[in-house]
């Protein structure tokens, strides 16, 4: 089955840029979605299909996807961005949705 | 306003059965495919099952296939997950999640219902 690999953690100072990667075999050919999840809350969609921001998501959140790596970028990081972040794809071969293992973003 | 409210979780013995429900409101339920996603406390998200808007197409994760059954009642705007043969590793918060039209993302999630499988 398709596997998505994320780093367990990323630390970033306020005002700096956080980059969260999601690795997968030829993931550039897939549409990657990103979610943030704060403690005790449900996930929230922040990027769909690699680069699309849903209504209400700040422009500080952006995405890219090429080759074997998709990336979620958060610019001008704020304390409120501290959360777990998950990448997600639909794998048509297996007809399964697949989530990455998640990355904990810590704002220093 | 789109709302998804799960119910039916609780403490259940290993090998037992449970039926989870998700009540939807604020959108035309039958137009949207729906999913169940679970999360072991302190761990990551795991997709469980998908059902199309009409209910005719269904997929399951390998870990639950043959034990869990997804269904929906469009007239009542409700989604269900029947859990049978429960195992310790099925202990998790179960979320229902909506797919937007023509998308594979999950744009709305419920707050989840906790299932604890006890020996």
mmCIF file of C-alpha atoms in Angstrom:
data_model
loop_
_atom_site.group_PDB
_atom_site.id
_atom_site.type_symbol
_atom_site.label_atom_id
_atom_site.label_comp_id
_atom_site.label_asym_id
_atom_site.label_seq_id
_atom_site.Cartn_x
_atom_site.Cartn_y
_atom_site.Cartn_z
ATOM 1 C CA UNK A 1 0.000 0.000 0.000
ATOM 2 C CA UNK A 2 1.041 3.596 -0.535
ATOM 3 C CA UNK A 3 3.150 5.125 2.241
ATOM 4 C CA UNK A 4 3.555 8.782 3.171
ATOM 5 C CA UNK A 5 6.574 9.761 5.275
ATOM 6 C CA UNK A 6 6.686 12.879 7.456
ATOM 7 C CA UNK A 7 9.317 14.062 9.945
ATOM 8 C CA UNK A 8 8.068 13.588 13.520
ATOM 9 C CA UNK A 9 8.767 17.152 14.529
ATOM 10 C CA UNK A 10 9.706 20.596 13.293
ATOM 11 C CA UNK A 11 10.684 23.501 15.529
ATOM 12 C CA UNK A 12 10.522 27.108 14.422
ATOM 13 C CA UNK A 13 10.891 30.519 16.028
ATOM 14 C CA UNK A 14 8.020 32.995 15.839
ATOM 15 C CA UNK A 15 8.106 35.031 12.658
ATOM 16 C CA UNK A 16 10.226 32.475 10.836
ATOM 17 C CA UNK A 17 9.228 29.951 8.150
ATOM 18 C CA UNK A 18 8.289 26.333 8.829
ATOM 19 C CA UNK A 19 8.509 23.713 6.119
ATOM 20 C CA UNK A 20 6.893 20.323 6.613
ATOM 21 C CA UNK A 21 7.672 17.594 4.116
ATOM 22 C CA UNK A 22 5.654 14.596 3.020
ATOM 23 C CA UNK A 23 7.470 11.932 1.054
ATOM 24 C CA UNK A 24 5.920 9.320 -1.184
ATOM 25 C CA UNK A 25 6.692 7.394 -4.347
ATOM 26 C CA UNK A 26 6.063 9.823 -7.227
ATOM 27 C CA UNK A 27 3.811 11.857 -4.947
ATOM 28 C CA UNK A 28 4.108 14.694 -7.460
ATOM 29 C CA UNK A 29 1.575 12.848 -9.581
ATOM 30 C CA UNK A 30 -1.005 12.933 -6.810
ATOM 31 C CA UNK A 31 -3.130 15.616 -5.198
ATOM 32 C CA UNK A 32 -1.895 16.187 -1.660
ATOM 33 C CA UNK A 33 -4.049 17.606 1.105
ATOM 34 C CA UNK A 34 -2.806 19.026 4.407
ATOM 35 C CA UNK A 35 -4.536 19.279 7.784
ATOM 36 C CA UNK A 36 -3.636 20.814 11.098
ATOM 37 C CA UNK A 37 -4.859 19.362 14.357
ATOM 38 C CA UNK A 38 -4.641 21.174 17.663
ATOM 39 C CA UNK A 39 -4.768 19.141 20.900
ATOM 40 C CA UNK A 40 -8.225 17.850 21.656
ATOM 41 C CA UNK A 41 -9.680 19.125 18.405
ATOM 42 C CA UNK A 42 -10.669 17.664 15.056
ATOM 43 C CA UNK A 43 -8.384 18.105 12.036
ATOM 44 C CA UNK A 44 -8.810 21.206 9.896
ATOM 45 C CA UNK A 45 -8.105 21.268 6.161
ATOM 46 C CA UNK A 46 -5.492 23.927 5.372
ATOM 47 C CA UNK A 47 -4.375 22.983 1.831
ATOM 48 C CA UNK A 48 -6.118 20.865 -0.788
ATOM 49 C CA UNK A 49 -4.748 19.572 -4.068
ATOM 50 C CA UNK A 50 -1.193 20.674 -3.350
ATOM 51 C CA UNK A 51 -1.735 24.432 -3.384
ATOM 52 C CA UNK A 52 -5.383 25.408 -2.806
ATOM 53 C CA UNK A 53 -6.244 27.222 0.401
ATOM 54 C CA UNK A 54 -9.809 26.791 1.682
ATOM 55 C CA UNK A 55 -11.735 29.868 2.658
ATOM 56 C CA UNK A 56 -10.574 31.218 6.005
ATOM 57 C CA UNK A 57 -7.068 29.781 5.884
ATOM 58 C CA UNK A 58 -4.402 32.516 6.065
ATOM 59 C CA UNK A 59 -2.185 33.206 3.073
ATOM 60 C CA UNK A 60 0.759 32.294 5.298
ATOM 61 C CA UNK A 61 -0.078 28.664 4.510
ATOM 62 C CA UNK A 62 1.043 27.384 1.118
ATOM 63 C CA UNK A 63 1.880 24.074 -0.499
ATOM 64 C CA UNK A 64 3.963 22.582 -3.248
ATOM 65 C CA UNK A 65 4.388 19.120 -4.693
ATOM 66 C CA UNK A 66 6.977 17.702 -7.058
ATOM 67 C CA UNK A 67 8.816 14.467 -7.583
ATOM 68 C CA UNK A 68 8.782 12.422 -4.418
ATOM 69 C CA UNK A 69 8.125 15.246 -1.947
ATOM 70 C CA UNK A 70 5.212 17.498 -1.091
ATOM 71 C CA UNK A 71 5.802 20.460 1.202
ATOM 72 C CA UNK A 72 3.592 22.574 3.426
ATOM 73 C CA UNK A 73 5.119 25.987 4.112
ATOM 74 C CA UNK A 74 4.011 28.281 6.908
ATOM 75 C CA UNK A 75 5.500 31.772 6.745
ATOM 76 C CA UNK A 76 5.605 34.293 9.602
ATOM 77 C CA UNK A 77 4.883 31.524 12.068
ATOM 78 C CA UNK A 78 2.706 32.417 15.061
ATOM 79 C CA UNK A 79 2.198 30.704 18.400
ATOM 80 C CA UNK A 80 -1.253 29.619 17.234
ATOM 81 C CA UNK A 81 0.293 27.558 14.424
ATOM 82 C CA UNK A 82 1.593 25.070 16.969
ATOM 83 C CA UNK A 83 -0.189 21.828 16.083
ATOM 84 C CA UNK A 84 0.160 18.434 14.470
ATOM 85 C CA UNK A 85 0.158 18.535 10.673
ATOM 86 C CA UNK A 86 -0.861 15.636 8.433
ATOM 87 C CA UNK A 87 -0.545 15.097 4.697
ATOM 88 C CA UNK A 88 -3.165 13.002 2.906
ATOM 89 C CA UNK A 89 -3.660 11.520 -0.535
ATOM 90 C CA UNK A 90 -6.173 9.344 -2.293
ATOM 91 C CA UNK A 91 -4.394 6.300 -3.702
ATOM 92 C CA UNK A 92 -6.388 5.222 -6.734
ATOM 93 C CA UNK A 93 -4.467 1.969 -7.097
ATOM 94 C CA UNK A 94 -5.578 0.634 -3.728
ATOM 95 C CA UNK A 95 -8.756 2.734 -3.518
ATOM 96 C CA UNK A 96 -7.634 3.854 -0.086
ATOM 97 C CA UNK A 97 -7.126 7.226 1.530
ATOM 98 C CA UNK A 98 -3.678 7.453 3.092
ATOM 99 C CA UNK A 99 -2.445 9.792 5.813
ATOM 100 C CA UNK A 100 1.117 10.626 6.686
ATOM 101 C CA UNK A 101 2.318 9.881 10.197
ATOM 102 C CA UNK A 102 2.062 13.511 11.214
ATOM 103 C CA UNK A 103 4.515 16.261 12.122
ATOM 104 C CA UNK A 104 4.396 18.130 15.399
ATOM 105 C CA UNK A 105 5.215 21.787 14.851
ATOM 106 C CA UNK A 106 6.619 23.511 17.919
ATOM 107 C CA UNK A 107 6.889 27.279 18.054
ATOM 108 C CA UNK A 108 9.912 28.144 20.173
ATOM 109 C CA UNK B 1 -23.425 25.957 8.737
ATOM 110 C CA UNK B 2 -22.092 22.471 8.078
ATOM 111 C CA UNK B 3 -22.191 20.280 11.162
ATOM 112 C CA UNK B 4 -21.205 16.670 11.721
ATOM 113 C CA UNK B 5 -21.979 15.132 15.109
ATOM 114 C CA UNK B 6 -20.815 11.638 15.965
ATOM 115 C CA UNK B 7 -22.378 9.420 18.602
ATOM 116 C CA UNK B 8 -22.405 5.818 19.739
ATOM 117 C CA UNK B 9 -18.939 5.449 21.176
ATOM 118 C CA UNK B 10 -18.244 3.885 24.532
ATOM 119 C CA UNK B 11 -16.633 1.052 26.420
ATOM 120 C CA UNK B 12 -17.059 -2.325 24.767
ATOM 121 C CA UNK B 13 -15.605 -5.733 25.432
ATOM 122 C CA UNK B 14 -13.122 -7.339 23.089
ATOM 123 C CA UNK B 15 -15.022 -9.236 20.409
ATOM 124 C CA UNK B 16 -18.108 -7.093 20.881
ATOM 125 C CA UNK B 17 -20.054 -4.885 18.501
ATOM 126 C CA UNK B 18 -20.937 -1.220 18.375
ATOM 127 C CA UNK B 19 -22.731 1.095 15.968
ATOM 128 C CA UNK B 20 -21.439 4.591 15.448
ATOM 129 C CA UNK B 21 -23.553 7.327 13.908
ATOM 130 C CA UNK B 22 -22.830 10.720 12.389
ATOM 131 C CA UNK B 23 -25.661 13.231 12.102
ATOM 132 C CA UNK B 24 -25.127 15.747 9.298
ATOM 133 C CA UNK B 25 -26.718 19.140 8.812
ATOM 134 C CA UNK B 26 -26.187 22.360 6.895
ATOM 135 C CA UNK B 27 -25.653 20.786 3.474
ATOM 136 C CA UNK B 28 -27.278 18.406 0.975
ATOM 137 C CA UNK B 29 -26.057 15.190 2.544
ATOM 138 C CA UNK B 30 -26.768 12.886 -0.395
ATOM 139 C CA UNK B 31 -24.537 14.931 -2.695
ATOM 140 C CA UNK B 32 -21.387 14.189 -0.722
ATOM 141 C CA UNK B 33 -19.313 11.106 -0.183
ATOM 142 C CA UNK B 34 -18.370 10.518 3.427
ATOM 143 C CA UNK B 35 -15.575 8.871 5.355
ATOM 144 C CA UNK B 36 -14.699 7.507 8.757
ATOM 145 C CA UNK B 37 -11.222 8.266 10.099
ATOM 146 C CA UNK B 38 -9.907 7.105 13.454
ATOM 147 C CA UNK B 39 -7.135 8.178 15.770
ATOM 148 C CA UNK B 40 -5.637 6.219 18.613
ATOM 149 C CA UNK B 41 -5.129 8.729 21.446
ATOM 150 C CA UNK B 42 -1.718 10.321 21.077
ATOM 151 C CA UNK B 43 -1.159 8.833 17.627
ATOM 152 C CA UNK B 44 -1.823 9.727 14.000
ATOM 153 C CA UNK B 45 -4.862 9.654 11.746
ATOM 154 C CA UNK B 46 -5.951 6.402 10.091
ATOM 155 C CA UNK B 47 -8.521 6.305 7.319
ATOM 156 C CA UNK B 48 -11.155 3.627 7.962
ATOM 157 C CA UNK B 49 -13.855 3.678 5.304
ATOM 158 C CA UNK B 50 -15.460 5.591 2.412
ATOM 159 C CA UNK B 51 -19.002 5.629 1.055
ATOM 160 C CA UNK B 52 -20.187 7.469 -2.046
ATOM 161 C CA UNK B 53 -23.116 9.879 -1.962
ATOM 162 C CA UNK B 54 -25.528 7.275 -3.305
ATOM 163 C CA UNK B 55 -24.088 4.560 -1.083
ATOM 164 C CA UNK B 56 -23.255 2.336 -4.033
ATOM 165 C CA UNK B 57 -19.458 2.574 -3.770
ATOM 166 C CA UNK B 58 -17.747 1.550 -0.543
ATOM 167 C CA UNK B 59 -14.105 1.072 0.416
ATOM 168 C CA UNK B 60 -12.449 -0.120 3.608
ATOM 169 C CA UNK B 61 -8.991 -0.030 5.103
ATOM 170 C CA UNK B 62 -7.398 -3.467 5.198
ATOM 171 C CA UNK B 63 -7.299 -3.330 9.011
ATOM 172 C CA UNK B 64 -11.110 -3.273 9.278
ATOM 173 C CA UNK B 65 -12.311 -5.026 6.122
ATOM 174 C CA UNK B 66 -14.681 -7.838 6.963
ATOM 175 C CA UNK B 67 -15.314 -6.510 10.480
ATOM 176 C CA UNK B 68 -16.681 -2.982 9.942
ATOM 177 C CA UNK B 69 -19.632 -1.956 7.755
ATOM 178 C CA UNK B 70 -20.275 1.587 6.565
ATOM 179 C CA UNK B 71 -23.760 2.716 5.568
ATOM 180 C CA UNK B 72 -25.794 5.863 5.146
ATOM 181 C CA UNK B 73 -29.400 7.040 5.232
ATOM 182 C CA UNK B 74 -29.702 10.057 2.964
ATOM 183 C CA UNK B 75 -33.307 10.675 3.985
ATOM 184 C CA UNK B 76 -32.156 11.109 7.577
ATOM 185 C CA UNK B 77 -28.805 12.732 6.707
ATOM 186 C CA UNK B 78 -26.965 10.168 8.752
ATOM 187 C CA UNK B 79 -23.829 8.082 8.347
ATOM 188 C CA UNK B 80 -23.137 4.885 10.253
ATOM 189 C CA UNK B 81 -20.298 2.528 11.024
ATOM 190 C CA UNK B 82 -21.080 -0.908 12.378
ATOM 191 C CA UNK B 83 -18.093 -2.286 14.281
ATOM 192 C CA UNK B 84 -17.929 -6.023 14.980
ATOM 193 C CA UNK B 85 -15.243 -8.370 16.211
ATOM 194 C CA UNK B 86 -13.658 -5.503 18.089
ATOM 195 C CA UNK B 87 -9.989 -5.751 18.986
ATOM 196 C CA UNK B 88 -7.806 -3.828 21.405
ATOM 197 C CA UNK B 89 -6.259 -1.973 18.472
ATOM 198 C CA UNK B 90 -9.662 -0.598 17.469
ATOM 199 C CA UNK B 91 -9.587 1.668 20.525
ATOM 200 C CA UNK B 92 -9.611 5.166 19.059
ATOM 201 C CA UNK B 93 -11.523 8.356 18.485
ATOM 202 C CA UNK B 94 -13.670 7.875 15.386
ATOM 203 C CA UNK B 95 -14.334 10.902 13.201
ATOM 204 C CA UNK B 96 -16.763 11.255 10.340
ATOM 205 C CA UNK B 97 -15.492 13.510 7.582
ATOM 206 C CA UNK B 98 -17.091 14.984 4.478
ATOM 207 C CA UNK B 99 -15.580 15.093 1.041
ATOM 208 C CA UNK B 100 -16.332 18.264 -0.915
ATOM 209 C CA UNK B 101 -17.778 17.782 -4.393
ATOM 210 C CA UNK B 102 -15.237 16.533 -6.923
ATOM 211 C CA UNK B 103 -12.463 16.362 -4.357
ATOM 212 C CA UNK B 104 -10.614 13.721 -2.382
ATOM 213 C CA UNK B 105 -9.911 16.016 0.557
ATOM 214 C CA UNK B 106 -11.950 16.081 3.760
ATOM 215 C CA UNK B 107 -13.305 19.577 4.266
ATOM 216 C CA UNK B 108 -15.475 19.109 7.355
ATOM 217 C CA UNK B 109 -14.936 16.832 10.335
ATOM 218 C CA UNK B 110 -17.008 15.985 13.354
ATOM 219 C CA UNK B 111 -15.614 16.228 16.874
ATOM 220 C CA UNK B 112 -15.277 12.468 17.140
ATOM 221 C CA UNK B 113 -16.601 9.700 19.367
ATOM 222 C CA UNK B 114 -14.316 7.575 21.535
ATOM 223 C CA UNK B 115 -14.417 3.801 21.352
ATOM 224 C CA UNK B 116 -12.571 1.883 24.054
ATOM 225 C CA UNK B 117 -12.181 -1.858 23.630
ATOM 226 C CA UNK B 118 -11.619 -3.542 26.942
ATOM 227 C CA UNK B 119 -10.602 -7.072 27.780
#
